[in-house]
PDB file of C-alpha atoms in Angstrom:
ATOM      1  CA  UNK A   1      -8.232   9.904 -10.305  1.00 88.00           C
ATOM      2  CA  UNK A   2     -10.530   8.281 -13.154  1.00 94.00           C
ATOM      3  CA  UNK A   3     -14.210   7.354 -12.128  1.00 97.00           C
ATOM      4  CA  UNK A   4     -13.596   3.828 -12.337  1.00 97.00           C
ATOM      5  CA  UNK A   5     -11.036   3.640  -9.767  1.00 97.00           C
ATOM      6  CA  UNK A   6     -12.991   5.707  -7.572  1.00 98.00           C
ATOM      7  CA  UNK A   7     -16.385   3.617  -7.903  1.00 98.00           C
ATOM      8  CA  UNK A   8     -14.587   0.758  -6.398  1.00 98.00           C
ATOM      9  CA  UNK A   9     -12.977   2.738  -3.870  1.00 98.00           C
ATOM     10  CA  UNK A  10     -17.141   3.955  -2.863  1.00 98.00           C
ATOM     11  CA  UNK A  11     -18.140   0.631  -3.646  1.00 98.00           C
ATOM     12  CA  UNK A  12     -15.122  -0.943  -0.974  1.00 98.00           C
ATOM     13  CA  UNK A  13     -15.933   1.567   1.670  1.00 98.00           C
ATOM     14  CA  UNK A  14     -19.995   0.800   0.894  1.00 98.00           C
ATOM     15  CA  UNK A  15     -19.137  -2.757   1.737  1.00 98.00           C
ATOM     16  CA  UNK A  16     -16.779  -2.050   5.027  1.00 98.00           C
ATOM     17  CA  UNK A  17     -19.589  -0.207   6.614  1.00 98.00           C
ATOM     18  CA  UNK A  18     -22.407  -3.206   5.934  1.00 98.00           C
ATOM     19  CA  UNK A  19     -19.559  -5.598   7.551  1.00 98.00           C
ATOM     20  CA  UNK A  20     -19.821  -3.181  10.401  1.00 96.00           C
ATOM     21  CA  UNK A  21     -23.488  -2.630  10.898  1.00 97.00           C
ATOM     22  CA  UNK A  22     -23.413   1.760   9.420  1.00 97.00           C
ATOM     23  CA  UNK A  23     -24.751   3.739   6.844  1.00 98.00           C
ATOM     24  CA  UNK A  24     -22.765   5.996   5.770  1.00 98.00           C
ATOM     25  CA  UNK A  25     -22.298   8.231   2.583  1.00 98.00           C
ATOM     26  CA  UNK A  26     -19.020   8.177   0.754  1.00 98.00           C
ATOM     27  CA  UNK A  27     -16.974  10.896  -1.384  1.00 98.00           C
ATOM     28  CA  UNK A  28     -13.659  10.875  -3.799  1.00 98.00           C
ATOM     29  CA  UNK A  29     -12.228  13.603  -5.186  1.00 98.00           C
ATOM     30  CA  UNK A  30      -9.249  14.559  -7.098  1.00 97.00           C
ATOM     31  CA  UNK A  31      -6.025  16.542  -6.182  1.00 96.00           C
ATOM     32  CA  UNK A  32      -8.377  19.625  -7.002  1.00 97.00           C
ATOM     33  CA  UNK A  33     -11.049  18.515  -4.122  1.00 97.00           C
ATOM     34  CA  UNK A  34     -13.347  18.109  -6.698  1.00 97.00           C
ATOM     35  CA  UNK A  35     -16.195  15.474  -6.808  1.00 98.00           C
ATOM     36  CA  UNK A  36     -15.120  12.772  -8.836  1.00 98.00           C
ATOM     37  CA  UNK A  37     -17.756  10.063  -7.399  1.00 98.00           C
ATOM     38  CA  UNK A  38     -20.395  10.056  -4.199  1.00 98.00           C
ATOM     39  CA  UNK A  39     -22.323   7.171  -3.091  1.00 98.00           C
ATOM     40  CA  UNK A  40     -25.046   7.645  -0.149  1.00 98.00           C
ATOM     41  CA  UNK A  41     -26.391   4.396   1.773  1.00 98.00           C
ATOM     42  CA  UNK A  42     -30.035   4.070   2.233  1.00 96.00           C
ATOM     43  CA  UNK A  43     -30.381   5.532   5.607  1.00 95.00           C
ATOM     44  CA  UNK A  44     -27.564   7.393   5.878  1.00 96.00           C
ATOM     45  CA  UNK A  45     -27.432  10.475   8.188  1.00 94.00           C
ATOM     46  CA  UNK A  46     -28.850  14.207   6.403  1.00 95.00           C
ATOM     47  CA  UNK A  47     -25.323  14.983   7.036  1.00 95.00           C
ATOM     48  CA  UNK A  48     -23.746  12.434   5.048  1.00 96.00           C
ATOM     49  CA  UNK A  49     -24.017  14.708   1.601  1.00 96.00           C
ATOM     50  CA  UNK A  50     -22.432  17.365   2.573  1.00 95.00           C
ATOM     51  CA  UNK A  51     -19.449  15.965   5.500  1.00 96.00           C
ATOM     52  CA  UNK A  52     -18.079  13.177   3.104  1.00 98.00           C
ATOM     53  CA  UNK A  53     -17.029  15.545   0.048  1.00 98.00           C
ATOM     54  CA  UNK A  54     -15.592  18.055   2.616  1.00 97.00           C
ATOM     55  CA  UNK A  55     -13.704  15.593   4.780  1.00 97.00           C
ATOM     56  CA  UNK A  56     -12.177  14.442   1.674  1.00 98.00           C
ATOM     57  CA  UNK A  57     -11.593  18.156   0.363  1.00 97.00           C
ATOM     58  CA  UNK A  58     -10.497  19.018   3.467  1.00 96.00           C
ATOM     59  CA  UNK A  59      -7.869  15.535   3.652  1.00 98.00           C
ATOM     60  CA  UNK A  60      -6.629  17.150   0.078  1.00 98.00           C
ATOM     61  CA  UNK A  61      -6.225  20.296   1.027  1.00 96.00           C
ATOM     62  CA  UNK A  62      -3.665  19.964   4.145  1.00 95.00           C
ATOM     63  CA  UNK A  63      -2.100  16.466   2.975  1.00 96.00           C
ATOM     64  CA  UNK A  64      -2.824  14.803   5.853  1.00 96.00           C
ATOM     65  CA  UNK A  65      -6.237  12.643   7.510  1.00 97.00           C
ATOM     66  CA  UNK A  66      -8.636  14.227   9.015  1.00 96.00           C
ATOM     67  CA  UNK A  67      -8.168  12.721  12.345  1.00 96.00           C
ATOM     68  CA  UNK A  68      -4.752  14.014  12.901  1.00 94.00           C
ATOM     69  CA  UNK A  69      -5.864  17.577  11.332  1.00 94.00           C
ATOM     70  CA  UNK A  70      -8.514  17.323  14.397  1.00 90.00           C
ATOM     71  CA  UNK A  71      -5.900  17.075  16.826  1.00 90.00           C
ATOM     72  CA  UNK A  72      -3.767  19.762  15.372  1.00 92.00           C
ATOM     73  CA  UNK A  73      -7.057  22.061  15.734  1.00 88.00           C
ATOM     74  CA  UNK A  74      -7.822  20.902  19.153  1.00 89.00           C
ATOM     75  CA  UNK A  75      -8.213  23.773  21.822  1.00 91.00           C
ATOM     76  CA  UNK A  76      -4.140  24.274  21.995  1.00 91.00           C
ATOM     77  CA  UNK A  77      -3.451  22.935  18.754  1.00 90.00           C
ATOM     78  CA  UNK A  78      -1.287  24.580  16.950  1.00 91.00           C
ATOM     79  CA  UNK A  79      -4.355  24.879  13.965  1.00 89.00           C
ATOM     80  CA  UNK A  80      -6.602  25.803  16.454  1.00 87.00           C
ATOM     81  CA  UNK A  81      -9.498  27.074  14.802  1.00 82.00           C
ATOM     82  CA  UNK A  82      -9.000  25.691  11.508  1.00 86.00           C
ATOM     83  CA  UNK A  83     -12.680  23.829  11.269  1.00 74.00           C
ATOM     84  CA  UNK A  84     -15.171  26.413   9.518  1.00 72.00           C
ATOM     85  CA  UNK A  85     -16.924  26.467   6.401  1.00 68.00           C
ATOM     86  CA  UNK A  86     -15.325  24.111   4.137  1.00 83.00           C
ATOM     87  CA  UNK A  87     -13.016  21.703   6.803  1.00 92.00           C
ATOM     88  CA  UNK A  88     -13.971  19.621   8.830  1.00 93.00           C
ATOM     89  CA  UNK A  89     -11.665  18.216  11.362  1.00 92.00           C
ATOM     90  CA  UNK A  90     -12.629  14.705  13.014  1.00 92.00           C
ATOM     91  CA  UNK A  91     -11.897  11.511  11.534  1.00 97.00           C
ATOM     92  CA  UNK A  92     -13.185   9.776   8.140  1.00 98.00           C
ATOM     93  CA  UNK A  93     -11.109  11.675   5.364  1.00 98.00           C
ATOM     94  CA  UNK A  94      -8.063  10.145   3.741  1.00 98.00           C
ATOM     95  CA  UNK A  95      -5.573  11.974   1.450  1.00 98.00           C
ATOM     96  CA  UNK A  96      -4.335   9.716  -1.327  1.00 98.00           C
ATOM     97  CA  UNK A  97      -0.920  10.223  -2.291  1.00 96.00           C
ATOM     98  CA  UNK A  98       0.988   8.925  -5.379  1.00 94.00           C
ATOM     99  CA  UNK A  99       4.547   9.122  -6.680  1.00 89.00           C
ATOM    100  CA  UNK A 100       5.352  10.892 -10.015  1.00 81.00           C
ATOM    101  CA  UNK A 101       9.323  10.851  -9.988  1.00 80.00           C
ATOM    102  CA  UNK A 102       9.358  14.262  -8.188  1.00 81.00           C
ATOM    103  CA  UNK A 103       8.338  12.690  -4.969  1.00 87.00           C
ATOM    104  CA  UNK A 104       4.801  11.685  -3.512  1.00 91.00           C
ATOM    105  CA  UNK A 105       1.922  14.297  -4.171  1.00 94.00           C
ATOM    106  CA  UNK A 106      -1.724  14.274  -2.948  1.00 96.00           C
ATOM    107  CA  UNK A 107      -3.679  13.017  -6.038  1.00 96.00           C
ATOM    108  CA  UNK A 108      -7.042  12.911  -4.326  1.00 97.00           C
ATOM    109  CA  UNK A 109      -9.177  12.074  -1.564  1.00 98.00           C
ATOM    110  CA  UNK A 110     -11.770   9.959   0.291  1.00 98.00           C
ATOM    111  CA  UNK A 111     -14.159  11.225   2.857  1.00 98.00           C
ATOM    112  CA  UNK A 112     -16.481   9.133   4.773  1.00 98.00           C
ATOM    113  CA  UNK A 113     -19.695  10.462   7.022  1.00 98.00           C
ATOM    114  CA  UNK A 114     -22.645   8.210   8.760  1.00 97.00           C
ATOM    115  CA  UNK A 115     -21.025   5.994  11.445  1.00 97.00           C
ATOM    116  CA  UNK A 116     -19.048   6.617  14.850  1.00 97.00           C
ATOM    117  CA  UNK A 117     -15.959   7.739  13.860  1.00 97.00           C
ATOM    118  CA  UNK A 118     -13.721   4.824  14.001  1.00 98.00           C
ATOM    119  CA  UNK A 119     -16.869   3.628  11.352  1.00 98.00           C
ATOM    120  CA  UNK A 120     -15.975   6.344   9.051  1.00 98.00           C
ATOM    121  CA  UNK A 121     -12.261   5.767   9.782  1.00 98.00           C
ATOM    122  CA  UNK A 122     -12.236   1.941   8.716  1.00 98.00           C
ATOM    123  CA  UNK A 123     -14.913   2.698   5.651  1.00 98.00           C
ATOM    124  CA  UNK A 124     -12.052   5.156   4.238  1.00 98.00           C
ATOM    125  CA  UNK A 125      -9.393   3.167   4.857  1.00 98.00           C
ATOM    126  CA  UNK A 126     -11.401   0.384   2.881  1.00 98.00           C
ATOM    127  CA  UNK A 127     -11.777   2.944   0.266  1.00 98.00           C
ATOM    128  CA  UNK A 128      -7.955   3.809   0.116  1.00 98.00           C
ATOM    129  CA  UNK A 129      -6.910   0.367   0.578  1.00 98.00           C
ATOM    130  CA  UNK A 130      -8.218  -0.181  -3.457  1.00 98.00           C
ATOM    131  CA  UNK A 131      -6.382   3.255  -4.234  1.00 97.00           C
ATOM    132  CA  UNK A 132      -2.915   2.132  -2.913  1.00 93.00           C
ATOM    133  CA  UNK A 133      -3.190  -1.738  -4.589  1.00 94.00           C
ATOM    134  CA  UNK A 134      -4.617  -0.247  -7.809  1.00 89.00           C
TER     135      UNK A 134
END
């Protein structure tokens, strides 16, 4: 993950959520969960800062979006009680996944915070859509 590629990946999901009326702040980081660029909309939620980077930390960290993590720690999930400090489990964080030879790999992540849900959904999958046709 270089910081040019993930500029226009903020810069993609920046313009989803104008097309759909949000402000929302916007995180990448790399297979590490670390900050590799953040963007914050005027008028984005307090919340933004913090719940992008750690939806996208949080996508890194179990391979998988942060939707489907939620409904694996649902109330009879069988990650019940995952959410805490440092995941957060409802929608708006996208692994990003690359092949080396060896098979795919999580190389990073996008996180998303702002809108309704299926805002910070569609803003990340804006953001990975420049990731996967890079």
């Amino acid at each position: 993950m270089d910081l040019e590629l993930a500029l226009r990946m903020c810069e993609a999901a920046l313009r989803q959520a104008a097309r759909e009326g949000a402000s929302i702040s916007v995180a990448v980081v790399d297979e590490g969960g670390h900050l590799v660029s953040f963007q914050r909309m005027a008028g984005a939620r307090l919340a933004g800062p913090v719940l992008a980077p750690a939806k996208a930390y949080t996508a890194v960290a179990h391979g998988m979006t942060t939707a489907d993590l939620g409904r694996l720690a649902a109330p009879g999930g069988e990650l019940h009680g995952l959410a805490g400090d440092r995941f957060v489990c409802f929608g708006g964080g996208i692994p990003l996944w690359a092949d080396y030879g060896e098979g795919e790999c999580v190389v990073g992540g996008v996180g998303v915070s702002g809108g309704t849900v299926a805002q910070d959904v569609s803003c990340a999958e804006a953001a990975a859509s420049v990731w996967r046709t890079r």
